[in-house]
Structures are given as C-alpha cells and as structure tokens.
XYZ file of C-alpha atoms in Angstrom:
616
model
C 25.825 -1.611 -5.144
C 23.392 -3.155 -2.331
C 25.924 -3.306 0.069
C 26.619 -6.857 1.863
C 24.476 -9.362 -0.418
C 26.696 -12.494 -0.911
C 27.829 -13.090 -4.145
C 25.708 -16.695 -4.549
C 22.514 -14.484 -3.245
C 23.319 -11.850 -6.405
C 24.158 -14.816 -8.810
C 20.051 -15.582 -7.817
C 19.441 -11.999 -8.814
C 20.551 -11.467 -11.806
C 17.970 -13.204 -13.208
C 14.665 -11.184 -14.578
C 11.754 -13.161 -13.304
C 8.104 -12.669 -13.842
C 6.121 -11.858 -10.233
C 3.367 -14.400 -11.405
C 4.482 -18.061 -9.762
C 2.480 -20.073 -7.987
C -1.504 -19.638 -8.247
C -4.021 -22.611 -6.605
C -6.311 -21.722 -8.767
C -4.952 -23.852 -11.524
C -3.464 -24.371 -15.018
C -5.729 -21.767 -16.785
C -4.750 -18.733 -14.521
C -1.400 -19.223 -13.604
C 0.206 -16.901 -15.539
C -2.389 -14.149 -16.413
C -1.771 -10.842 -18.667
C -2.229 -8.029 -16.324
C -6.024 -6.275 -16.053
C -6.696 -4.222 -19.573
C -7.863 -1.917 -17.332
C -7.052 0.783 -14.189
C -9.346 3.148 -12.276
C -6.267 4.123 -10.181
C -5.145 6.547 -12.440
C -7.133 8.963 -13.324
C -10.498 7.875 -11.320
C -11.386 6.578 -14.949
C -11.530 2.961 -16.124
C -8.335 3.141 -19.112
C -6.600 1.069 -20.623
C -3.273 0.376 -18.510
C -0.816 0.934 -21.513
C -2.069 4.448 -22.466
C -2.284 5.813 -18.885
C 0.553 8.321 -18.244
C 0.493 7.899 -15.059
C 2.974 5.778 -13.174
C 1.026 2.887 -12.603
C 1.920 -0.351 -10.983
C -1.017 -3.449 -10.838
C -0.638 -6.610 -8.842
C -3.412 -8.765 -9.425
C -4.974 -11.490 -7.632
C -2.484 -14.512 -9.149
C 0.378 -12.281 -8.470
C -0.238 -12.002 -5.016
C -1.030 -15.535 -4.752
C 2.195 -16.458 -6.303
C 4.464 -13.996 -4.989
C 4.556 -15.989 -1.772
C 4.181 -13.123 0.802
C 2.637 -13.000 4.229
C 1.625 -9.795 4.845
C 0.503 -7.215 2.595
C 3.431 -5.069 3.179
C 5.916 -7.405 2.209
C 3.835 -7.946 -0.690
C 4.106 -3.720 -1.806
C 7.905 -4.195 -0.118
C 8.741 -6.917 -3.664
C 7.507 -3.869 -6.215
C 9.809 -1.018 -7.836
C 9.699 2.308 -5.935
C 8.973 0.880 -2.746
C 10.556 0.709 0.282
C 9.170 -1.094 3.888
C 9.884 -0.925 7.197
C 8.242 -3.427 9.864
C 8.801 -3.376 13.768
C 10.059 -6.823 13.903
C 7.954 -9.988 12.991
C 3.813 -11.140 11.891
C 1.550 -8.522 12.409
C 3.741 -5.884 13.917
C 3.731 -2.019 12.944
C 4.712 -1.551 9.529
C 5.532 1.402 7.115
C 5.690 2.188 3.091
C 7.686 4.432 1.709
C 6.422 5.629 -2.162
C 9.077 7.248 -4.045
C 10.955 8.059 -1.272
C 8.626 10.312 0.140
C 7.436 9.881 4.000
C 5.569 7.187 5.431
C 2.432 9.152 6.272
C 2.789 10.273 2.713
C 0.664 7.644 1.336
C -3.006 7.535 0.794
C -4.403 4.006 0.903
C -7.821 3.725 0.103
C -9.692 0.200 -0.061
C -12.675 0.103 -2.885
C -12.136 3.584 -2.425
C -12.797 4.337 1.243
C -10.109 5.826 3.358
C -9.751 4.043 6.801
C -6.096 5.715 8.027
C -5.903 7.137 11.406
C -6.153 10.929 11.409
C -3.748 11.095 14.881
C -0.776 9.539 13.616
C -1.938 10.227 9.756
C -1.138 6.618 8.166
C -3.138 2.992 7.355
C -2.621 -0.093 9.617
C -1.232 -1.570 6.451
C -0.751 -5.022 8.674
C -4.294 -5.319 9.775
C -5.604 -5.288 6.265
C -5.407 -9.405 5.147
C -3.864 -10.693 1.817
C -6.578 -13.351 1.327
C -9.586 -10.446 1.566
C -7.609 -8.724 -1.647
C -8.447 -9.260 -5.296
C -6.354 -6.483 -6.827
C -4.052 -3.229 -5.873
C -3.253 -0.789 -7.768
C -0.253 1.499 -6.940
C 0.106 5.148 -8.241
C 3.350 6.125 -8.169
C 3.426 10.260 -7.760
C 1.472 12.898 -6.407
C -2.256 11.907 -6.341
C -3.978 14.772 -4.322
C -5.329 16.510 -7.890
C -7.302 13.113 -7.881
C -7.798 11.898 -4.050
C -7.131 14.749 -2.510
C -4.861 15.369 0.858
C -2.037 13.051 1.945
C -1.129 11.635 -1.507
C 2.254 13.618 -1.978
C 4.240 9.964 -2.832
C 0.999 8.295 -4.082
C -1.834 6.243 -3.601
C -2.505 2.614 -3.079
C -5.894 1.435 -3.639
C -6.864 -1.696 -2.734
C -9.897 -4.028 -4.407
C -11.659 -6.283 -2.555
C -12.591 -9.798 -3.683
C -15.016 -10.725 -5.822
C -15.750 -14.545 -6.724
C -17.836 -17.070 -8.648
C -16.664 -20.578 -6.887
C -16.005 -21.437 -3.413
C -12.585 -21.280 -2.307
C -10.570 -22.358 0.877
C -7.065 -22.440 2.485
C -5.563 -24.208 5.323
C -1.754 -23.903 5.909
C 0.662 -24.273 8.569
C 4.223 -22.846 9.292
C 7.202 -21.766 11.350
C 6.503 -19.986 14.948
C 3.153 -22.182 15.638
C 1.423 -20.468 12.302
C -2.062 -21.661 11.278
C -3.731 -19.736 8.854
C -7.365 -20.469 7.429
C -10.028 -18.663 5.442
C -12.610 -19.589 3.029
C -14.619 -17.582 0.405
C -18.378 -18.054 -1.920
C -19.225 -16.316 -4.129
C -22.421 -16.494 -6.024
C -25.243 -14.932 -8.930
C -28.795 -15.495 -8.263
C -30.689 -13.332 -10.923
C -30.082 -9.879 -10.071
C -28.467 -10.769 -7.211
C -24.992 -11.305 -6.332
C -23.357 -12.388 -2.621
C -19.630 -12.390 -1.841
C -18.403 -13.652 1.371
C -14.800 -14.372 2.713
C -13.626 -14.985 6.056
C -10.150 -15.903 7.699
C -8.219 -16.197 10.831
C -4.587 -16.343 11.336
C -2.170 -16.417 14.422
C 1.312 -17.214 15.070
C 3.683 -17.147 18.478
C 5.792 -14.921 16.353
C 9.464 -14.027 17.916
C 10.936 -11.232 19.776
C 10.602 -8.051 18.068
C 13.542 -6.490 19.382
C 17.643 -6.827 20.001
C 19.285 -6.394 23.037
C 20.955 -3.369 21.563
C 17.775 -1.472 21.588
C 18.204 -0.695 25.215
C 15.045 -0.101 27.493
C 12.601 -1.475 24.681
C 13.984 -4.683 24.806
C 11.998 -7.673 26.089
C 13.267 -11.293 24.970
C 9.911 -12.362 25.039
C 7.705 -13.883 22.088
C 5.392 -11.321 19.919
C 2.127 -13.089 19.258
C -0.102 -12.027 16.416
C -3.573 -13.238 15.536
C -5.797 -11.630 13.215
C -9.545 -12.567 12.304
C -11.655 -11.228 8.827
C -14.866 -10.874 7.563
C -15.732 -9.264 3.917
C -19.219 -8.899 2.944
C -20.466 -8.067 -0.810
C -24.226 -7.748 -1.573
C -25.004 -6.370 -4.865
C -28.204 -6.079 -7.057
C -29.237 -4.930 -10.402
C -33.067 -3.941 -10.085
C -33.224 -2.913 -13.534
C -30.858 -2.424 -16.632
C -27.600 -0.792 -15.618
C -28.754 0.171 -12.285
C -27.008 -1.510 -9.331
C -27.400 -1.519 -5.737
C -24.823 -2.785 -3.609
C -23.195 -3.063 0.120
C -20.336 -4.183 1.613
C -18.138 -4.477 4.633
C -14.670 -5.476 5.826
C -13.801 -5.883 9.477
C -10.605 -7.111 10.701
C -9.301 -7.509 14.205
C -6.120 -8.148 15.499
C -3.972 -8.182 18.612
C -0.934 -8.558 18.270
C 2.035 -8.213 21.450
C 5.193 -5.610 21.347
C 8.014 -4.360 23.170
C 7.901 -1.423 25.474
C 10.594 -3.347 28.045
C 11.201 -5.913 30.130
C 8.475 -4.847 32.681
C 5.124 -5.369 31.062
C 3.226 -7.541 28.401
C 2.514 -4.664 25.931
C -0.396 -5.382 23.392
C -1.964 -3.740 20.352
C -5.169 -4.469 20.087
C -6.717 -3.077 16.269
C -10.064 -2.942 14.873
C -9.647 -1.837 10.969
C -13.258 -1.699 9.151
C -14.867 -0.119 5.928
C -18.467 0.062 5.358
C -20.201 1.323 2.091
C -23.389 1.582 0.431
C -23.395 2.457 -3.573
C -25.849 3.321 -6.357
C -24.419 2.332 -9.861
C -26.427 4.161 -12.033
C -26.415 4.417 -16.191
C -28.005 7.728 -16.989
C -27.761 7.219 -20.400
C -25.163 6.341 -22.900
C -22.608 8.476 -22.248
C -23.184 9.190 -18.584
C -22.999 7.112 -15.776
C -23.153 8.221 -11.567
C -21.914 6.786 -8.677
C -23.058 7.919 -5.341
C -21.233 6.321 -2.366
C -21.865 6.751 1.467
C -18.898 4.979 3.451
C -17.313 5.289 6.768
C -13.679 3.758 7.145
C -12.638 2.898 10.830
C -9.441 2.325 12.990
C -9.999 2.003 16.640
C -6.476 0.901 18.479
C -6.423 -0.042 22.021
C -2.552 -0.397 23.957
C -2.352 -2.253 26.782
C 0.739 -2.345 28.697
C 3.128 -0.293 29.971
C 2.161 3.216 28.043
C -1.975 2.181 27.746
C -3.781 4.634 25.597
C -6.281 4.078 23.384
C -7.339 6.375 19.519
C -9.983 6.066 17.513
C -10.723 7.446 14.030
C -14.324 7.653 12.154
C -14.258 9.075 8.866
C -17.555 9.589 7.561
C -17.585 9.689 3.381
C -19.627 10.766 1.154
C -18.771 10.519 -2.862
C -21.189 11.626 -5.936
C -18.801 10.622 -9.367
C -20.475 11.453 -12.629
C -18.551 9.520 -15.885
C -19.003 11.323 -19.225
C -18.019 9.939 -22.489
C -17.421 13.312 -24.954
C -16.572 13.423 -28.350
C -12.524 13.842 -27.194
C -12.333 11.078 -24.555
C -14.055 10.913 -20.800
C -14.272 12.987 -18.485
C -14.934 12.192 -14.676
C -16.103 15.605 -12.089
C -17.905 15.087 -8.821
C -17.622 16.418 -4.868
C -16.900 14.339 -2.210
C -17.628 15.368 1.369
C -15.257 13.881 4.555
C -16.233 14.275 8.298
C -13.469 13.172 10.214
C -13.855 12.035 14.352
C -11.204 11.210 16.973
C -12.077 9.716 20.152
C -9.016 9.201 22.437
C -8.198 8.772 26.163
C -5.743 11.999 25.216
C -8.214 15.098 25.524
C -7.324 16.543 21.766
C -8.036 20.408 22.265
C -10.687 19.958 18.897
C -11.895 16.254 17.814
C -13.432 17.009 14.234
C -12.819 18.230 11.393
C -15.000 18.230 8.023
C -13.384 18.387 4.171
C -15.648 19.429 1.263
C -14.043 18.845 -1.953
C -14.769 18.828 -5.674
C -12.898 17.544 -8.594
C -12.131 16.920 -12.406
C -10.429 14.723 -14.387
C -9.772 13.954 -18.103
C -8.520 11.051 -19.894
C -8.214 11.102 -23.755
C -6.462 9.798 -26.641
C -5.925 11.031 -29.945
C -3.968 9.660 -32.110
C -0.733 8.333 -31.013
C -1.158 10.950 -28.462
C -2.753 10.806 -25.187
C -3.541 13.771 -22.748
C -4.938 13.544 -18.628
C -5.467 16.314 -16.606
C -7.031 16.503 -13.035
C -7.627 19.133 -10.919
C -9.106 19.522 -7.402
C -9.901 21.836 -4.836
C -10.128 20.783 -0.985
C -11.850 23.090 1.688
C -10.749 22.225 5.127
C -12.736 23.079 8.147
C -8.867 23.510 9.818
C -6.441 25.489 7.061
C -8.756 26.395 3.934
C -8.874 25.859 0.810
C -6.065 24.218 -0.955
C -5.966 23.296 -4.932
C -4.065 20.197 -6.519
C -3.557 19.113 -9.835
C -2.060 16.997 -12.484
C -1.351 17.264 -16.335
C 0.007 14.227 -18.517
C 1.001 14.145 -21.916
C 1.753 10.371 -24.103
C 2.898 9.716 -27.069
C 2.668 6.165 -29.024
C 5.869 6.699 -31.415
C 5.222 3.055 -33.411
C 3.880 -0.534 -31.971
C 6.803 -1.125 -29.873
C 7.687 2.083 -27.960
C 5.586 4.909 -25.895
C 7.272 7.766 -24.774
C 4.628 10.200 -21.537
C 5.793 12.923 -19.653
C 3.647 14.371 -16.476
C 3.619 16.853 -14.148
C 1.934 17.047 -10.961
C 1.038 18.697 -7.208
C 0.275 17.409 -3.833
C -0.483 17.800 -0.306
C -0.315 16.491 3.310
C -2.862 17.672 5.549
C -1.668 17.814 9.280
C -3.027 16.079 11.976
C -5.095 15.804 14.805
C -2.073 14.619 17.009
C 0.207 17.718 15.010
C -2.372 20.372 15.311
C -4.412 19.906 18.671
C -2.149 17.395 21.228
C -2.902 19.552 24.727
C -0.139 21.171 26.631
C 1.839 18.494 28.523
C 4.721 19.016 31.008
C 6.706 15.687 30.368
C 8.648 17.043 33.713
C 12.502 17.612 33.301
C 11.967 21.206 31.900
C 10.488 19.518 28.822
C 6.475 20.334 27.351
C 5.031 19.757 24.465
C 1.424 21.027 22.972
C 0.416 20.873 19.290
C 0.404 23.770 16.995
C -3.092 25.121 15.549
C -1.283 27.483 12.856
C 0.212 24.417 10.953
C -0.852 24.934 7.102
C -0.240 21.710 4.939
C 2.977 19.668 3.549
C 3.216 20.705 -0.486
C 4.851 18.922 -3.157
C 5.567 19.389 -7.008
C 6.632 16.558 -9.098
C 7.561 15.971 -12.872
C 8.512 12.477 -14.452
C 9.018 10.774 -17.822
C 9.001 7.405 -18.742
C 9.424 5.264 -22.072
C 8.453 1.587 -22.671
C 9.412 -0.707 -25.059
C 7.159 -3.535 -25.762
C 7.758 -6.369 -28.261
C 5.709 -9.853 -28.039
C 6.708 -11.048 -24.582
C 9.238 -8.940 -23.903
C 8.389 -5.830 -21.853
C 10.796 -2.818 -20.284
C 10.420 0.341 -19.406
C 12.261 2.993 -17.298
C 10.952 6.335 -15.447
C 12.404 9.494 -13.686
C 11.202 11.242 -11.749
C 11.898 14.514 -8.915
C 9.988 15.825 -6.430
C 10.467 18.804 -4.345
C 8.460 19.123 -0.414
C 8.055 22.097 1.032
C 6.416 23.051 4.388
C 7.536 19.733 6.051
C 6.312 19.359 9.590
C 9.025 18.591 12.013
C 9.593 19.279 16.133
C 10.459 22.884 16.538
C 14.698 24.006 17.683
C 13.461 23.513 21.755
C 11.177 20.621 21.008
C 8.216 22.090 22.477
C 5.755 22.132 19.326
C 5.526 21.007 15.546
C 6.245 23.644 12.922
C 6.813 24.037 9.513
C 10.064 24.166 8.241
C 11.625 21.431 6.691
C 11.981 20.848 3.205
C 13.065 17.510 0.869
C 14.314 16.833 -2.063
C 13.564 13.208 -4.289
C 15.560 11.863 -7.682
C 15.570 8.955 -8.700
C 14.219 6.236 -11.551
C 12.624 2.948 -11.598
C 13.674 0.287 -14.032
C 11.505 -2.665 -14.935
C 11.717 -5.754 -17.630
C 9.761 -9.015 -17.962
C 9.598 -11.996 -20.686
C 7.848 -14.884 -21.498
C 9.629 -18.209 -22.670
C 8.006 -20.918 -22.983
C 7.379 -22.595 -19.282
C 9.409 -19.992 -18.499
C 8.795 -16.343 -17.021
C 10.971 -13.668 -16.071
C 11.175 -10.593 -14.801
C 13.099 -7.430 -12.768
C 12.375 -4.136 -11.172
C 14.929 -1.596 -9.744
C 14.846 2.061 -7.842
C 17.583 3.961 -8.012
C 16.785 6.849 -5.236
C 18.007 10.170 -3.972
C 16.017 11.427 -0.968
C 17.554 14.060 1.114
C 16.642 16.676 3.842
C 17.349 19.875 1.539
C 18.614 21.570 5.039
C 20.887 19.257 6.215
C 21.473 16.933 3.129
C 20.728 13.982 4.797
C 19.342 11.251 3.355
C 15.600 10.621 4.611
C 15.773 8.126 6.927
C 14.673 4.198 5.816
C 14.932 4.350 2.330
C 17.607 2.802 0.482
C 19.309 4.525 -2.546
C 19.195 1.421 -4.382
C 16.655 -1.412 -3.944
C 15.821 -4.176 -6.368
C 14.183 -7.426 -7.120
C 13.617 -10.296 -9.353
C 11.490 -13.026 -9.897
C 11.688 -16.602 -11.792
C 8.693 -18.610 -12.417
C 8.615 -22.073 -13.954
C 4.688 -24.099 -14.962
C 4.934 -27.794 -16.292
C 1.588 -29.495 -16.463
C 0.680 -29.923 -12.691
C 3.667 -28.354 -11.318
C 4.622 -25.021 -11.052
C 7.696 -23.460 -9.064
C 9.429 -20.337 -8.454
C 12.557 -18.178 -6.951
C 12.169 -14.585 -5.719
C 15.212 -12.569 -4.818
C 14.876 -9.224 -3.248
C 17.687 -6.483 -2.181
C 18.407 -3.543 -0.652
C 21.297 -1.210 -0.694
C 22.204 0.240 3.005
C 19.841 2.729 4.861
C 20.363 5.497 7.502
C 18.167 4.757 11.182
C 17.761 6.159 14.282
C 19.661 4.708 17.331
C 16.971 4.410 20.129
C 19.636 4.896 22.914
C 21.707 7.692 21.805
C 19.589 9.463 18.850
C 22.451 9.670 16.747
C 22.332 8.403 13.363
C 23.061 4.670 12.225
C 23.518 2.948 9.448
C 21.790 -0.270 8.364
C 23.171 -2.834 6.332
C 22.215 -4.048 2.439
C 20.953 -7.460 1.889
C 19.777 -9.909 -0.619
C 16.953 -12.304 0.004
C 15.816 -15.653 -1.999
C 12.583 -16.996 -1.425
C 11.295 -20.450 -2.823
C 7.988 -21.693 -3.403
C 6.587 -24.656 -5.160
C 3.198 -26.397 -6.103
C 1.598 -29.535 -7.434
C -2.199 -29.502 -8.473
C -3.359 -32.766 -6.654
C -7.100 -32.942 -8.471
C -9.021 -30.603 -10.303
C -9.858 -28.557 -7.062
C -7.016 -28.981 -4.708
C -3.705 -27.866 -4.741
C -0.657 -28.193 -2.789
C 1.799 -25.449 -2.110
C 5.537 -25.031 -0.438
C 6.802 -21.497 0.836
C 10.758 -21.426 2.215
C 11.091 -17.693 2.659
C 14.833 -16.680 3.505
C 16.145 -19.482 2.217
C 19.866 -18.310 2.957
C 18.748 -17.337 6.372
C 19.709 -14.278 6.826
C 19.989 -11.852 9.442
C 18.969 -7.766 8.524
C 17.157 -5.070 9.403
C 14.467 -2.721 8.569
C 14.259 -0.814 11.435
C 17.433 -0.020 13.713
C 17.466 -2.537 16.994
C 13.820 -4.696 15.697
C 14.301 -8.358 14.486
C 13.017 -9.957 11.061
C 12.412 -13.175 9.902
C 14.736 -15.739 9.656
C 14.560 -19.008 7.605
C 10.470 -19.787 7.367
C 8.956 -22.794 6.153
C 5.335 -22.580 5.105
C 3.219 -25.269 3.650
C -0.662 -24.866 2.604
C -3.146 -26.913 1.379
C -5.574 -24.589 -1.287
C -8.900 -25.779 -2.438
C -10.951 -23.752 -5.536
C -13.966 -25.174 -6.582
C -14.699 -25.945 -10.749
C-alpha cells in the first residue's frame, strides 16, 4: 500500500503505539491523558471529547517524547498530514492539511498570525520546538472561526508556560549543538515566563545532482536563536494583565547553484498585549493588541528581501447562557509589505466580526460559527460552520459537520508589477483576483472503552476559484478547481508499562480539470508509535510511512513520481537524579534514502544525545 517500505520496516509498523515516549520531566508526567480542554475548536474552552470538530492535540510530553527536530516533522508524525521540506535542519518547509494546499493553512501562535502575506504561508521552521507548550490542530475549514486562509485548517500554537526552571544541552550528527533554558515563576499577582535557546548544525547538501542548475554539493548550515517573554498580572480578582513576545532568528544556507553561497536570513516575531477581564459570572472579555512579524532577507545569487507586519487587534466577549456558551467579537487586521520588489499597493486592512456557539444537551451536542470578513481588496466575504454530536451510550459518539472556507489572495498574486523576464515572457499580478472557496462535510465515530481508544472520520471537500498561472503565463487567474476524499483512522491503548498507538490517512486529492492528483500528498500515509516506562527508564519506537507522491521535475517540468517509504525512529532515557535526565535519539534507524520534494536530500541515519535538566 505505501509503496517500497521493506517488509522488516512494516513488521515495526504494525504495531499501534502511543505518541507519548520519552518526557525529561520525569516519572509523574510521562505518560499524561491529553488536556480536558480545547480553545481550537470553536474559539471556546470545551471539553475535547464533545467537540465536533476534528480536533487533533499534541501536548507538551508528546512533543518531548515524540523525538522530533523541527516542528514540522513533529505535525509530519500526526493523521491527515502531509510535509514537505527542501532538504535538511532549518530549510523551507511545507504542511499539507487534508490534502488541501500548502498556503491553505492558517497558523496562528497564542492566537496571533505571523505568515507572510507575499507568498501567503508561516515559516513553520523558524518557529522552535522547545518555545512550544501545546498545538492544537483543526482539521477542516476554519475561516467561520479565524477567518481567511483556513480552507484545510488551522494550527494554533501555545506558548510555554512554567513553574520550575528547566534546561537542555544536547549534541548530534552534522556538528549539532542545541541549548535552551526556561524559569518560570509566581510572585503574588505576578507571574514571569522566560525561555531562551540557540541551535545550529553544518547540516548537508540540500540538493541531488539530478536537480540540474540548483545543485551545489556544498553543506547547508542552519542556526537559529529564541527568546519568549511572558509577563502577566492579576491587579484584582479575575482581572489580568499580561505581555508577551517571541522572537526567533535564523539563517540558514540553500541552493540556487554552484555559483554563489545563497542564504536565508529570517526574523519570525509575535508581540501582544491582553486584558483578561471577568465581567461578571457569565461574561468574560478579552481584548488583544498584537502584531505578528516575518522579515526574510536572501543573499546570494537571486538577493531580495520581504517583509510582512500585521497589525491585530481582537475584542472576544465569552457568555455562558442557559443552552451552553456563546463566544461573538470583531477583530480588526492591518496588513504591511515592505519589499525591495515595488508591489503596485503595500496594505491592505480586514475588519471582521464573528459568532460562535458551543452547547450540549443531552447526549447531543450542537456548534455553529459564523463570520463575516470585509477586505479593503475584494469585499465582504461570509464563512461558517454547523456541527451536530451525538453521545449514543459511554463507549461510542457518533458528530457530523459541515463547513465553509476561504483563501484570500496575495500581495505577490494581486499587485507583483509588470516585469519583462526577456525571451517574449512578462509577468504582472492580477488586481481582479476574488478569493479561493471551499465547502466541506465530515463524520466521524469514536469508540472509547477504559484504555482503549479508536475512532475514524471522512471527510470531502470541494475548492473552487483556485488561483493558478493563466494559459500564456503572463498573470494569475482564477480557474482551477479541486476535489478532496479521504478518512483518517486512529487507535491507542494502555497496557501496563506499555502504550500503543496508530493513525492513518487514506486521501484522494485531485485537480477536478485534469484529474491529477495534487502534487506532494500521498494517498496513503501512516504512522505508529510504541512506548515502554519501567521505573527510571523509559524507551520507545516510532515508525512513519508514506505511500508514493507525484513532484515536479525542476529540469524538464514534467511530472515525477516519488517513492513510498517507511521510517523507524528510536529513542531512549534514564532519569539519572531527581532533576536530570538522560536521553538517546537514533532517527532513521534503517537509514534510508527518500524524498519529500523531487531532486532535495533528507536525513539519513542521525544520532542525537541530550542531557535534560527540570528542576523539583
């Protein structure tokens, strides 16, 4: 089914393994229950089993013990997924939700977005693993809630928040060294979290000599340094002042040919100031002022240099009412692109206001949302959701939901100036673009029984209004149109030391013209996870495949096909004291050679070894 995975690599597979392995934080939270809780959702804090939302939560032990680098293979280990990197540690990488496109996606961290409104995604790689406490990934349109660019769903990332002092040295293939260290503490009212890290490695050529002109044999350097900042106080009963910050920069070296040392240089940061505010029993406001950042800098061969401010503004009011909650508010978006590329217009401002219900009755549950976005560029465009769940006994749940989205275009679609590339060949953006629209419906069911959890949903998804280069090449229109099937299967269970557990996609994704499957995403794409904790010790096995994709060929254009594979990663730890642990990564243990992207290497056999220190 996943192509060429050796048969001892699917023996490791078959396996259902719990994501939850290794964690330095010791004994007591190894092997936690998942949050009772997700804002995600419905933009209202719920319980996680009555949401019907498609919902997926990876907490702070499983990203600990899932033994990842980078938070994209991190999402790239979860159902419904599938990634895409241009070759090795900190190089450009993608996420596909559900099939759906890559700029499809709206990441948001402690809910400010900081994606770049020129090329319309998140530097997923400049965002740091060890500044995360929690993510939580809606699966399915998300614009009724968020608003534009959440046609395959949103990914919302949680920042950390502490009560020790924590610290982690750790040292690896490629000349890696990675450090970072974190306090967090309560005085009174008054609450400080701080984390820093740095991390660099000499990396290895991103490309293969098949790629043609891109090709340069050299090494691809990374090094990325982080700062998070938390200040929060109460100054009287249910009324909470806080700020924070994250910053990251990065540089990290590319291919672009043999001639030239080609370097991406990224600044990533989110600022935010919040009043918490308990009005009264049943009604609580949050009023947030934010601005998320990317500023990227080439250097090299092709030197340009884009920058994106996005200037937020949130007012949430949470109501509880005598049939569940109920969450409405307007959020206002002034968006800014600077750029050595003289964009015909450079801003843009998005006034929005939305609703959202969450209720249960019953064995039934109902969620509706419903949002309308005014856009200084195209209008006025409205969004929505509707859910419906029903609890049939104490073991199974049965939801059903149905849902719209859109994709706004952008800056680089709608306003690049007219350019004669020479040759006969120009190009200019297109100022009459309207927005990407989606429908989706799904169902799921769950079954749930002690320890033992699985659960399976459908879902299909129609696009309309894709934007894609016009017949001569000379502009963006739109025209194209896709169409998404598939279902995600998932099972876990607890025995004893042991924990287990599995996730699958089974995916159709086609150009509805050409009937085609969208590039990059595998039809079939599972993974599985073992994890083993005896007194001090605790180990695990990971295995991960995917089933054969269709790529781009950089020299000829024409299509290519990329192999399946099947990865197993080990990792192992021993608590040394009460504070310090020791921890063992080997990721690719069978070594394999794939590919994510047509002609761009990935890494081979890794070891990693760390030393983690969490204070009692």
């Amino acid at each position: 089914m996943f192509g060429r995975i050796s048969r001892a690599t699917a023996c490791c597979g078959v396996t259902f393994i719990y994501p939850l392995l290794v964690s330095a934080a010791g004994p007591t939270d190894s092997l936690p229950a998942l949050p009772a809780t997700v804002v995600t959702a419905s933009r209202l804090p719920q319980p996680l089993d009555s949401t019907t939302a498609d919902v997926q939560v990876i907490d702070e032990s499983t990203i600990r013990g899932a033994g990842a680098t980078s938070l994209t293979e991190l999402l790239g280990l979860h159902a419904g997924i599938d990634i895409a990197v241009a070759g090795g540690p900190g190089q450009t990488s993608s996420v596909f939700l559900r099939g759906t496109n890559s700029n499809h996606v709206l990441v948001l961290i402690d809910g400010i977005r900081v994606g770049s409104a020129t090329s319309g995604t998140t530097a997923l790689e400049a965002i740091p693993l060890e500044q995360i406490e929690r993510i939580e990934v809606l699966r399915g349109p998300g614009s009724g809630l968020y608003g534009a660019d959440a046609i395959g769903g949103v990914i919302q990332i949680f920042t950390r928040r502490r009560e020790r002092s924590e610290g982690v040295v750790g040292a690896g293939r490629w000349q890696t060294k990675v450090a970072s260290a974190g306090l967090g503490r309560q005085t009174g009212a008054t609450r400080i979290d701080l984390q820093a890290g740095y991390t660099e490695s000499e990396g290895f050529s991103a490309t293969r000599p098949g790629i043609g002109l891109l090709y340069n044999p050299d090494d691809d350097g990374h090094r990325m340094a982080n700062l998070g900042v938390t200040l929060e106080r109460e100054w009287a009963p249910q009324q909470t002042l806080s700020g924070r910050a994250l910053v990251t920069d990065s540089s990290t070296h590319f291919d672009s040919g043999a001639a030239s040392d080609d370097v991406n240089r990224r600044r990533l940061s989110a600022f935010a100031l919040e009043s918490s505010n308990r009005i009264s029993p049943a009604w609580t406001s949050l009023l947030r002022l934010a601005r998320g950042t990317d500023d990227t800098r080439i250097d090299g061969a092709f030197a340009s240099r884009f920058r994106t401010d996005q200037d937020q503004l949130t007012w949430q009011n949470d109501l509880a009412i005598a049939t569940g909650r109920l969450a409405a508010g307007v959020e206002g978006r002034h968006e800014r692109v600077s750029s050595d590329t003289a964009y015909t217009r450079t801003q843009r401002d998005v006034v929005s206001a939305f609703g959202t219900y969450a209720g249960t009755h019953d064995a039934q549950t109902i969620e509706a949302a419903l949002r309308v976005d005014d856009d200084s560029q195209f209008g006025s465009h409205w969004s929505g959701r509707l859910g419906y769940g029903w609890r049939a006994d104490s073991q199974w749940r049965f939801s059903a939901s149905v849902g719209t989205a859109f994709k706004a275009p952008t800056f680089a679609d709608l306003y690049y100036p007219f350019t004669d590339f020479g040759g006969g060949f120009t190009y200019a953006g297109n100022p009459d673009l309207g927005p990407e629209r989606a429908h989706s419906i799904e169902a799921a069911a769950r079954y749930t029984r002690g320890s033992l959890s699985a659960g399976a949903t459908v879902f299909a998804q129609e696009i309309r209004d894709l934007i894609a280069l016009s017949a001569d090449g000379s502009t963006v229109v739109n025209v194209d149109r896709a169409r998404i099937r598939g279902a995600t299967f998932d099972a876990s269970h607890a025995a004893g030391a042991w924990k287990l557990a599995a996730q699958w996609t089974h995916l159709y994704a086609i150009d509805a013209s050409t009937h085609e499957p969208l590039p990059r995403r595998a039809r079939n794409r599972a993974s599985a996870n073992l994890g083993w904790v005896s007194g001090p010790w605790r180990a695990g096995a990971q295995w991960v495949a995917s089933g054969p994709r269709e790529d781009t060929d950089f020299n000829t254009l024409s299509r290519v096909r990329l192999g399946g594979f099947g990865l197993v990663n080990l990792h192992a730890a021993r608590q040394l004291s009460t504070e310090l642990t020791l921890s063992v990564r080997l990721s690719n243990a069978g070594d394999k050679r794939y590919e994510l992207i047509n002609g761009y290497n990935t890494p081979r056999r890794n070891l990693f070894v760390a030393l983690e220190y969490a204070a009692r």
